[in-house]
């Protein structure tokens, strides 16, 4: 299935760099089976390479696992330990797309997520929010994308098995702005 790029206002082929100041990488996981515990990563980067046909585009991203922020320093320190993210041995979380598919008006970005040294296939449900000039960045052409995926933390060896305090499903949420470089 082909998604014509002519229907996307402002669409251009090129290389885009993620703007961490205007982007967010966050997650939520159930705590005690009652409520969601949330966190985000404050240091990350990556590139989007748009092709003439959007379905031929690609995405790469790196997240500094040590930049975890939940609003509670004790919890952040615990998540950095060997039991959870093991940042001493696995300081970076990465994503590399392997394909993009149309999904109605939205897209699915298939790829490989490497977290805690384990690589698994992950599909991001993505929405292209728009393309336009960013007056705060010398009117640089900017793309906005929202994406989400749900992964099982145990697939990546995160946290103890059978932990009744922490759910196994982790919902990852991305709000990304990226500036056109070339």
mmCIF file of the C-alpha atoms, coordinates in Angstrom:
data_MODEL
# 
_entry.id   MODEL 
# 
loop_
_atom_site.group_PDB 
_atom_site.id 
_atom_site.type_symbol 
_atom_site.label_atom_id 
_atom_site.label_alt_id 
_atom_site.label_comp_id 
_atom_site.label_asym_id 
_atom_site.label_entity_id 
_atom_site.label_seq_id 
_atom_site.pdbx_PDB_ins_code 
_atom_site.Cartn_x 
_atom_site.Cartn_y 
_atom_site.Cartn_z 
_atom_site.occupancy 
_atom_site.B_iso_or_equiv 
_atom_site.pdbx_formal_charge 
_atom_site.auth_seq_id 
_atom_site.auth_comp_id 
_atom_site.auth_asym_id 
_atom_site.auth_atom_id 
_atom_site.pdbx_PDB_model_num 
ATOM 1   C CA . UNK A 1 1   ? 0.000  0.000   0.000  1.00 0.00 ? 1   UNK A CA 1 
ATOM 2   C CA . UNK A 1 2   ? 1.392  3.365   -0.981 1.00 0.00 ? 2   UNK A CA 1 
ATOM 3   C CA . UNK A 1 3   ? 0.823  6.583   0.938  1.00 0.00 ? 3   UNK A CA 1 
ATOM 4   C CA . UNK A 1 4   ? 1.152  9.526   -1.419 1.00 0.00 ? 4   UNK A CA 1 
ATOM 5   C CA . UNK A 1 5   ? 3.197  12.285  0.179  1.00 0.00 ? 5   UNK A CA 1 
ATOM 6   C CA . UNK A 1 6   ? 1.406  14.939  -1.863 1.00 0.00 ? 6   UNK A CA 1 
ATOM 7   C CA . UNK A 1 7   ? -1.468 14.690  0.631  1.00 0.00 ? 7   UNK A CA 1 
ATOM 8   C CA . UNK A 1 8   ? 0.801  15.785  3.502  1.00 0.00 ? 8   UNK A CA 1 
ATOM 9   C CA . UNK A 1 9   ? 1.092  19.580  3.506  1.00 0.00 ? 9   UNK A CA 1 
ATOM 10  C CA . UNK A 1 10  ? 4.723  20.706  3.660  1.00 0.00 ? 10  UNK A CA 1 
ATOM 11  C CA . UNK A 1 11  ? 6.133  17.175  3.276  1.00 0.00 ? 11  UNK A CA 1 
ATOM 12  C CA . UNK A 1 12  ? 9.718  17.051  1.999  1.00 0.00 ? 12  UNK A CA 1 
ATOM 13  C CA . UNK A 1 13  ? 12.344 14.337  1.812  1.00 0.00 ? 13  UNK A CA 1 
ATOM 14  C CA . UNK A 1 14  ? 15.301 14.976  4.087  1.00 0.00 ? 14  UNK A CA 1 
ATOM 15  C CA . UNK A 1 15  ? 17.060 14.347  7.365  1.00 0.00 ? 15  UNK A CA 1 
ATOM 16  C CA . UNK A 1 16  ? 15.457 15.682  10.545 1.00 0.00 ? 16  UNK A CA 1 
ATOM 17  C CA . UNK A 1 17  ? 17.111 15.920  13.967 1.00 0.00 ? 17  UNK A CA 1 
ATOM 18  C CA . UNK A 1 18  ? 14.990 15.382  17.085 1.00 0.00 ? 18  UNK A CA 1 
ATOM 19  C CA . UNK A 1 19  ? 14.693 18.527  19.201 1.00 0.00 ? 19  UNK A CA 1 
ATOM 20  C CA . UNK A 1 20  ? 14.815 17.333  22.841 1.00 0.00 ? 20  UNK A CA 1 
ATOM 21  C CA . UNK A 1 21  ? 13.714 20.756  24.120 1.00 0.00 ? 21  UNK A CA 1 
ATOM 22  C CA . UNK A 1 22  ? 10.362 20.327  22.349 1.00 0.00 ? 22  UNK A CA 1 
ATOM 23  C CA . UNK A 1 23  ? 9.988  16.553  22.582 1.00 0.00 ? 23  UNK A CA 1 
ATOM 24  C CA . UNK A 1 24  ? 9.084  14.052  25.283 1.00 0.00 ? 24  UNK A CA 1 
ATOM 25  C CA . UNK A 1 25  ? 9.872  10.379  25.854 1.00 0.00 ? 25  UNK A CA 1 
ATOM 26  C CA . UNK A 1 26  ? 7.726  8.991   28.644 1.00 0.00 ? 26  UNK A CA 1 
ATOM 27  C CA . UNK A 1 27  ? 6.218  5.768   29.941 1.00 0.00 ? 27  UNK A CA 1 
ATOM 28  C CA . UNK A 1 28  ? 3.559  4.500   32.299 1.00 0.00 ? 28  UNK A CA 1 
ATOM 29  C CA . UNK A 1 29  ? 3.215  1.196   34.133 1.00 0.00 ? 29  UNK A CA 1 
ATOM 30  C CA . UNK A 1 30  ? 0.598  0.029   36.628 1.00 0.00 ? 30  UNK A CA 1 
ATOM 31  C CA . UNK A 1 31  ? 1.586  0.109   40.281 1.00 0.00 ? 31  UNK A CA 1 
ATOM 32  C CA . UNK A 1 32  ? -0.182 -2.279  42.661 1.00 0.00 ? 32  UNK A CA 1 
ATOM 33  C CA . UNK A 1 33  ? -2.624 -2.941  39.825 1.00 0.00 ? 33  UNK A CA 1 
ATOM 34  C CA . UNK A 1 34  ? -4.403 0.226   40.914 1.00 0.00 ? 34  UNK A CA 1 
ATOM 35  C CA . UNK A 1 35  ? -2.848 3.288   39.344 1.00 0.00 ? 35  UNK A CA 1 
ATOM 36  C CA . UNK A 1 36  ? -0.265 4.222   36.766 1.00 0.00 ? 36  UNK A CA 1 
ATOM 37  C CA . UNK A 1 37  ? 3.249  5.161   37.745 1.00 0.00 ? 37  UNK A CA 1 
ATOM 38  C CA . UNK A 1 38  ? 4.791  7.522   35.216 1.00 0.00 ? 38  UNK A CA 1 
ATOM 39  C CA . UNK A 1 39  ? 8.268  8.589   34.260 1.00 0.00 ? 39  UNK A CA 1 
ATOM 40  C CA . UNK A 1 40  ? 10.193 10.197  31.459 1.00 0.00 ? 40  UNK A CA 1 
ATOM 41  C CA . UNK A 1 41  ? 13.702 10.408  30.077 1.00 0.00 ? 41  UNK A CA 1 
ATOM 42  C CA . UNK A 1 42  ? 15.290 13.843  29.896 1.00 0.00 ? 42  UNK A CA 1 
ATOM 43  C CA . UNK A 1 43  ? 18.265 13.066  27.604 1.00 0.00 ? 43  UNK A CA 1 
ATOM 44  C CA . UNK A 1 44  ? 17.664 11.593  24.147 1.00 0.00 ? 44  UNK A CA 1 
ATOM 45  C CA . UNK A 1 45  ? 18.216 12.246  20.485 1.00 0.00 ? 45  UNK A CA 1 
ATOM 46  C CA . UNK A 1 46  ? 17.787 10.766  17.072 1.00 0.00 ? 46  UNK A CA 1 
ATOM 47  C CA . UNK A 1 47  ? 16.994 11.236  13.428 1.00 0.00 ? 47  UNK A CA 1 
ATOM 48  C CA . UNK A 1 48  ? 14.076 10.867  11.098 1.00 0.00 ? 48  UNK A CA 1 
ATOM 49  C CA . UNK A 1 49  ? 14.961 10.391  7.433  1.00 0.00 ? 49  UNK A CA 1 
ATOM 50  C CA . UNK A 1 50  ? 11.965 11.080  5.212  1.00 0.00 ? 50  UNK A CA 1 
ATOM 51  C CA . UNK A 1 51  ? 12.005 9.576   1.723  1.00 0.00 ? 51  UNK A CA 1 
ATOM 52  C CA . UNK A 1 52  ? 10.063 10.663  -1.364 1.00 0.00 ? 52  UNK A CA 1 
ATOM 53  C CA . UNK A 1 53  ? 7.513  7.994   -0.370 1.00 0.00 ? 53  UNK A CA 1 
ATOM 54  C CA . UNK A 1 54  ? 6.876  8.273   3.368  1.00 0.00 ? 54  UNK A CA 1 
ATOM 55  C CA . UNK A 1 55  ? 6.731  4.462   3.654  1.00 0.00 ? 55  UNK A CA 1 
ATOM 56  C CA . UNK A 1 56  ? 10.423 4.316   2.666  1.00 0.00 ? 56  UNK A CA 1 
ATOM 57  C CA . UNK A 1 57  ? 11.424 6.614   5.549  1.00 0.00 ? 57  UNK A CA 1 
ATOM 58  C CA . UNK A 1 58  ? 13.377 5.590   8.654  1.00 0.00 ? 58  UNK A CA 1 
ATOM 59  C CA . UNK A 1 59  ? 13.862 6.502   12.308 1.00 0.00 ? 59  UNK A CA 1 
ATOM 60  C CA . UNK A 1 60  ? 16.713 6.022   14.773 1.00 0.00 ? 60  UNK A CA 1 
ATOM 61  C CA . UNK A 1 61  ? 16.777 7.131   18.393 1.00 0.00 ? 61  UNK A CA 1 
ATOM 62  C CA . UNK A 1 62  ? 18.980 6.887   21.483 1.00 0.00 ? 62  UNK A CA 1 
ATOM 63  C CA . UNK A 1 63  ? 17.885 7.463   25.055 1.00 0.00 ? 63  UNK A CA 1 
ATOM 64  C CA . UNK A 1 64  ? 20.232 7.982   27.993 1.00 0.00 ? 64  UNK A CA 1 
ATOM 65  C CA . UNK A 1 65  ? 18.806 5.439   30.488 1.00 0.00 ? 65  UNK A CA 1 
ATOM 66  C CA . UNK A 1 66  ? 20.457 7.326   33.355 1.00 0.00 ? 66  UNK A CA 1 
ATOM 67  C CA . UNK A 1 67  ? 18.216 10.332  32.582 1.00 0.00 ? 67  UNK A CA 1 
ATOM 68  C CA . UNK A 1 68  ? 15.141 8.586   34.045 1.00 0.00 ? 68  UNK A CA 1 
ATOM 69  C CA . UNK A 1 69  ? 12.962 11.022  35.961 1.00 0.00 ? 69  UNK A CA 1 
ATOM 70  C CA . UNK A 1 70  ? 9.872  10.020  37.921 1.00 0.00 ? 70  UNK A CA 1 
ATOM 71  C CA . UNK A 1 71  ? 9.759  12.984  40.269 1.00 0.00 ? 71  UNK A CA 1 
ATOM 72  C CA . UNK A 1 72  ? 11.085 10.858  43.142 1.00 0.00 ? 72  UNK A CA 1 
ATOM 73  C CA . UNK A 1 73  ? 14.888 10.657  43.481 1.00 0.00 ? 73  UNK A CA 1 
ATOM 74  C CA . UNK A 1 74  ? 14.776 7.399   45.484 1.00 0.00 ? 74  UNK A CA 1 
ATOM 75  C CA . UNK A 1 75  ? 12.644 5.707   42.775 1.00 0.00 ? 75  UNK A CA 1 
ATOM 76  C CA . UNK A 1 76  ? 14.904 7.055   40.009 1.00 0.00 ? 76  UNK A CA 1 
ATOM 77  C CA . UNK A 1 77  ? 17.971 5.631   41.781 1.00 0.00 ? 77  UNK A CA 1 
ATOM 78  C CA . UNK A 1 78  ? 16.214 2.269   42.203 1.00 0.00 ? 78  UNK A CA 1 
ATOM 79  C CA . UNK A 1 79  ? 15.286 2.152   38.498 1.00 0.00 ? 79  UNK A CA 1 
ATOM 80  C CA . UNK A 1 80  ? 18.952 2.745   37.584 1.00 0.00 ? 80  UNK A CA 1 
ATOM 81  C CA . UNK A 1 81  ? 20.062 -0.382  39.497 1.00 0.00 ? 81  UNK A CA 1 
ATOM 82  C CA . UNK A 1 82  ? 20.872 -3.817  38.056 1.00 0.00 ? 82  UNK A CA 1 
ATOM 83  C CA . UNK A 1 83  ? 17.382 -5.020  39.057 1.00 0.00 ? 83  UNK A CA 1 
ATOM 84  C CA . UNK A 1 84  ? 15.725 -2.621  36.612 1.00 0.00 ? 84  UNK A CA 1 
ATOM 85  C CA . UNK A 1 85  ? 17.540 -0.590  33.896 1.00 0.00 ? 85  UNK A CA 1 
ATOM 86  C CA . UNK A 1 86  ? 21.104 -1.610  34.889 1.00 0.00 ? 86  UNK A CA 1 
ATOM 87  C CA . UNK A 1 87  ? 22.477 1.705   33.594 1.00 0.00 ? 87  UNK A CA 1 
ATOM 88  C CA . UNK A 1 88  ? 26.041 0.843   34.676 1.00 0.00 ? 88  UNK A CA 1 
ATOM 89  C CA . UNK A 1 89  ? 26.118 -1.936  32.053 1.00 0.00 ? 89  UNK A CA 1 
ATOM 90  C CA . UNK A 1 90  ? 23.428 -0.687  29.633 1.00 0.00 ? 90  UNK A CA 1 
ATOM 91  C CA . UNK A 1 91  ? 23.518 3.123   29.589 1.00 0.00 ? 91  UNK A CA 1 
ATOM 92  C CA . UNK A 1 92  ? 21.636 3.522   26.294 1.00 0.00 ? 92  UNK A CA 1 
ATOM 93  C CA . UNK A 1 93  ? 18.189 2.503   25.076 1.00 0.00 ? 93  UNK A CA 1 
ATOM 94  C CA . UNK A 1 94  ? 17.959 2.479   21.264 1.00 0.00 ? 94  UNK A CA 1 
ATOM 95  C CA . UNK A 1 95  ? 15.304 2.185   18.584 1.00 0.00 ? 95  UNK A CA 1 
ATOM 96  C CA . UNK A 1 96  ? 15.916 1.505   14.896 1.00 0.00 ? 96  UNK A CA 1 
ATOM 97  C CA . UNK A 1 97  ? 13.038 1.295   12.442 1.00 0.00 ? 97  UNK A CA 1 
ATOM 98  C CA . UNK A 1 98  ? 12.824 -1.644  10.073 1.00 0.00 ? 98  UNK A CA 1 
ATOM 99  C CA . UNK A 1 99  ? 9.780  -0.480  8.096  1.00 0.00 ? 99  UNK A CA 1 
ATOM 100 C CA . UNK A 1 100 ? 6.810  1.873   7.983  1.00 0.00 ? 100 UNK A CA 1 
ATOM 101 C CA . UNK A 1 101 ? 3.242  0.890   7.092  1.00 0.00 ? 101 UNK A CA 1 
ATOM 102 C CA . UNK A 1 102 ? 0.138  2.954   6.481  1.00 0.00 ? 102 UNK A CA 1 
ATOM 103 C CA . UNK A 1 103 ? -2.635 2.472   9.046  1.00 0.00 ? 103 UNK A CA 1 
ATOM 104 C CA . UNK A 1 104 ? -5.597 4.472   7.795  1.00 0.00 ? 104 UNK A CA 1 
ATOM 105 C CA . UNK A 1 105 ? -4.547 8.115   8.099  1.00 0.00 ? 105 UNK A CA 1 
ATOM 106 C CA . UNK A 1 106 ? -1.784 7.161   10.538 1.00 0.00 ? 106 UNK A CA 1 
ATOM 107 C CA . UNK A 1 107 ? 1.275  4.909   10.388 1.00 0.00 ? 107 UNK A CA 1 
ATOM 108 C CA . UNK A 1 108 ? 2.915  1.956   12.096 1.00 0.00 ? 108 UNK A CA 1 
ATOM 109 C CA . UNK A 1 109 ? 6.662  2.207   12.539 1.00 0.00 ? 109 UNK A CA 1 
ATOM 110 C CA . UNK A 1 110 ? 8.072  -1.295  12.928 1.00 0.00 ? 110 UNK A CA 1 
ATOM 111 C CA . UNK A 1 111 ? 11.479 -1.536  14.506 1.00 0.00 ? 111 UNK A CA 1 
ATOM 112 C CA . UNK A 1 112 ? 13.878 -2.984  17.021 1.00 0.00 ? 112 UNK A CA 1 
ATOM 113 C CA . UNK A 1 113 ? 14.026 -1.688  20.581 1.00 0.00 ? 113 UNK A CA 1 
ATOM 114 C CA . UNK A 1 114 ? 17.185 -2.461  22.548 1.00 0.00 ? 114 UNK A CA 1 
ATOM 115 C CA . UNK A 1 115 ? 16.748 -1.963  26.273 1.00 0.00 ? 115 UNK A CA 1 
ATOM 116 C CA . UNK A 1 116 ? 18.987 -3.372  28.964 1.00 0.00 ? 116 UNK A CA 1 
ATOM 117 C CA . UNK A 1 117 ? 20.997 -5.162  26.264 1.00 0.00 ? 117 UNK A CA 1 
ATOM 118 C CA . UNK A 1 118 ? 17.995 -7.068  24.875 1.00 0.00 ? 118 UNK A CA 1 
ATOM 119 C CA . UNK A 1 119 ? 16.680 -6.375  21.370 1.00 0.00 ? 119 UNK A CA 1 
ATOM 120 C CA . UNK A 1 120 ? 13.030 -7.098  20.564 1.00 0.00 ? 120 UNK A CA 1 
ATOM 121 C CA . UNK A 1 121 ? 10.707 -6.124  17.705 1.00 0.00 ? 121 UNK A CA 1 
ATOM 122 C CA . UNK A 1 122 ? 8.378  -3.252  18.602 1.00 0.00 ? 122 UNK A CA 1 
ATOM 123 C CA . UNK A 1 123 ? 5.701  -1.509  16.536 1.00 0.00 ? 123 UNK A CA 1 
ATOM 124 C CA . UNK A 1 124 ? 4.947  2.140   17.241 1.00 0.00 ? 124 UNK A CA 1 
ATOM 125 C CA . UNK A 1 125 ? 1.480  3.447   16.405 1.00 0.00 ? 125 UNK A CA 1 
ATOM 126 C CA . UNK A 1 126 ? 2.366  6.846   14.937 1.00 0.00 ? 126 UNK A CA 1 
ATOM 127 C CA . UNK A 1 127 ? 0.512  9.972   13.951 1.00 0.00 ? 127 UNK A CA 1 
ATOM 128 C CA . UNK A 1 128 ? 2.106  12.643  11.767 1.00 0.00 ? 128 UNK A CA 1 
ATOM 129 C CA . UNK A 1 129 ? 0.883  15.826  13.443 1.00 0.00 ? 129 UNK A CA 1 
ATOM 130 C CA . UNK A 1 130 ? 2.169  18.223  10.814 1.00 0.00 ? 130 UNK A CA 1 
ATOM 131 C CA . UNK A 1 131 ? 5.071  20.016  9.183  1.00 0.00 ? 131 UNK A CA 1 
ATOM 132 C CA . UNK A 1 132 ? 5.699  23.743  9.410  1.00 0.00 ? 132 UNK A CA 1 
ATOM 133 C CA . UNK A 1 133 ? 8.033  26.589  10.269 1.00 0.00 ? 133 UNK A CA 1 
ATOM 134 C CA . UNK A 1 134 ? 9.247  26.949  13.871 1.00 0.00 ? 134 UNK A CA 1 
ATOM 135 C CA . UNK A 1 135 ? 9.597  30.673  14.689 1.00 0.00 ? 135 UNK A CA 1 
ATOM 136 C CA . UNK A 1 136 ? 11.555 29.812  17.866 1.00 0.00 ? 136 UNK A CA 1 
ATOM 137 C CA . UNK A 1 137 ? 14.228 28.106  15.715 1.00 0.00 ? 137 UNK A CA 1 
ATOM 138 C CA . UNK A 1 138 ? 14.911 30.594  12.894 1.00 0.00 ? 138 UNK A CA 1 
ATOM 139 C CA . UNK A 1 139 ? 11.767 29.360  11.125 1.00 0.00 ? 139 UNK A CA 1 
ATOM 140 C CA . UNK A 1 140 ? 13.383 25.942  10.616 1.00 0.00 ? 140 UNK A CA 1 
ATOM 141 C CA . UNK A 1 141 ? 11.091 23.461  8.917  1.00 0.00 ? 141 UNK A CA 1 
ATOM 142 C CA . UNK A 1 142 ? 9.856  21.207  11.722 1.00 0.00 ? 142 UNK A CA 1 
ATOM 143 C CA . UNK A 1 143 ? 7.956  17.914  11.784 1.00 0.00 ? 143 UNK A CA 1 
ATOM 144 C CA . UNK A 1 144 ? 5.743  16.792  14.665 1.00 0.00 ? 144 UNK A CA 1 
ATOM 145 C CA . UNK A 1 145 ? 5.018  13.130  15.383 1.00 0.00 ? 145 UNK A CA 1 
ATOM 146 C CA . UNK A 1 146 ? 3.189  11.348  18.218 1.00 0.00 ? 146 UNK A CA 1 
ATOM 147 C CA . UNK A 1 147 ? 3.793  7.639   18.740 1.00 0.00 ? 147 UNK A CA 1 
ATOM 148 C CA . UNK A 1 148 ? 3.086  4.941   21.297 1.00 0.00 ? 148 UNK A CA 1 
ATOM 149 C CA . UNK A 1 149 ? 3.772  1.288   21.919 1.00 0.00 ? 149 UNK A CA 1 
ATOM 150 C CA . UNK A 1 150 ? 3.204  -1.207  24.703 1.00 0.00 ? 150 UNK A CA 1 
ATOM 151 C CA . UNK A 1 151 ? 6.001  -3.590  25.667 1.00 0.00 ? 151 UNK A CA 1 
ATOM 152 C CA . UNK A 1 152 ? 6.386  -6.273  28.322 1.00 0.00 ? 152 UNK A CA 1 
ATOM 153 C CA . UNK A 1 153 ? 9.141  -5.201  30.739 1.00 0.00 ? 153 UNK A CA 1 
ATOM 154 C CA . UNK A 1 154 ? 10.030 -8.862  31.383 1.00 0.00 ? 154 UNK A CA 1 
ATOM 155 C CA . UNK A 1 155 ? 10.901 -9.309  27.685 1.00 0.00 ? 155 UNK A CA 1 
ATOM 156 C CA . UNK A 1 156 ? 13.791 -6.924  28.390 1.00 0.00 ? 156 UNK A CA 1 
ATOM 157 C CA . UNK A 1 157 ? 14.706 -8.409  31.791 1.00 0.00 ? 157 UNK A CA 1 
ATOM 158 C CA . UNK A 1 158 ? 13.459 -5.342  33.642 1.00 0.00 ? 158 UNK A CA 1 
ATOM 159 C CA . UNK A 1 159 ? 12.426 -5.849  37.262 1.00 0.00 ? 159 UNK A CA 1 
ATOM 160 C CA . UNK A 1 160 ? 11.888 -9.059  39.173 1.00 0.00 ? 160 UNK A CA 1 
ATOM 161 C CA . UNK A 1 161 ? 9.592  -11.782 37.868 1.00 0.00 ? 161 UNK A CA 1 
ATOM 162 C CA . UNK A 1 162 ? 6.302  -12.129 39.704 1.00 0.00 ? 162 UNK A CA 1 
ATOM 163 C CA . UNK A 1 163 ? 6.578  -8.623  41.167 1.00 0.00 ? 163 UNK A CA 1 
ATOM 164 C CA . UNK A 1 164 ? 3.034  -7.977  42.387 1.00 0.00 ? 164 UNK A CA 1 
ATOM 165 C CA . UNK A 1 165 ? 3.753  -4.268  42.852 1.00 0.00 ? 165 UNK A CA 1 
ATOM 166 C CA . UNK A 1 166 ? 4.606  -3.524  39.239 1.00 0.00 ? 166 UNK A CA 1 
ATOM 167 C CA . UNK A 1 167 ? 2.644  -4.418  36.121 1.00 0.00 ? 167 UNK A CA 1 
ATOM 168 C CA . UNK A 1 168 ? 4.427  -6.144  33.254 1.00 0.00 ? 168 UNK A CA 1 
ATOM 169 C CA . UNK A 1 169 ? 2.965  -3.959  30.479 1.00 0.00 ? 169 UNK A CA 1 
ATOM 170 C CA . UNK A 1 170 ? 4.800  -0.680  29.924 1.00 0.00 ? 170 UNK A CA 1 
ATOM 171 C CA . UNK A 1 171 ? 3.193  1.935   27.687 1.00 0.00 ? 171 UNK A CA 1 
ATOM 172 C CA . UNK A 1 172 ? 5.754  4.108   25.907 1.00 0.00 ? 172 UNK A CA 1 
ATOM 173 C CA . UNK A 1 173 ? 4.635  7.556   24.700 1.00 0.00 ? 173 UNK A CA 1 
ATOM 174 C CA . UNK A 1 174 ? 6.577  9.796   22.338 1.00 0.00 ? 174 UNK A CA 1 
ATOM 175 C CA . UNK A 1 175 ? 5.878  13.410  21.424 1.00 0.00 ? 175 UNK A CA 1 
ATOM 176 C CA . UNK A 1 176 ? 8.549  14.369  18.930 1.00 0.00 ? 176 UNK A CA 1 
ATOM 177 C CA . UNK A 1 177 ? 9.501  17.562  17.119 1.00 0.00 ? 177 UNK A CA 1 
ATOM 178 C CA . UNK A 1 178 ? 12.411 17.367  14.695 1.00 0.00 ? 178 UNK A CA 1 
ATOM 179 C CA . UNK A 1 179 ? 14.061 20.068  12.581 1.00 0.00 ? 179 UNK A CA 1 
ATOM 180 C CA . UNK A 1 180 ? 14.971 19.582  8.931  1.00 0.00 ? 180 UNK A CA 1 
ATOM 181 C CA . UNK A 1 181 ? 18.749 19.431  8.458  1.00 0.00 ? 181 UNK A CA 1 
ATOM 182 C CA . UNK A 1 182 ? 19.097 18.691  4.775  1.00 0.00 ? 182 UNK A CA 1 
# 
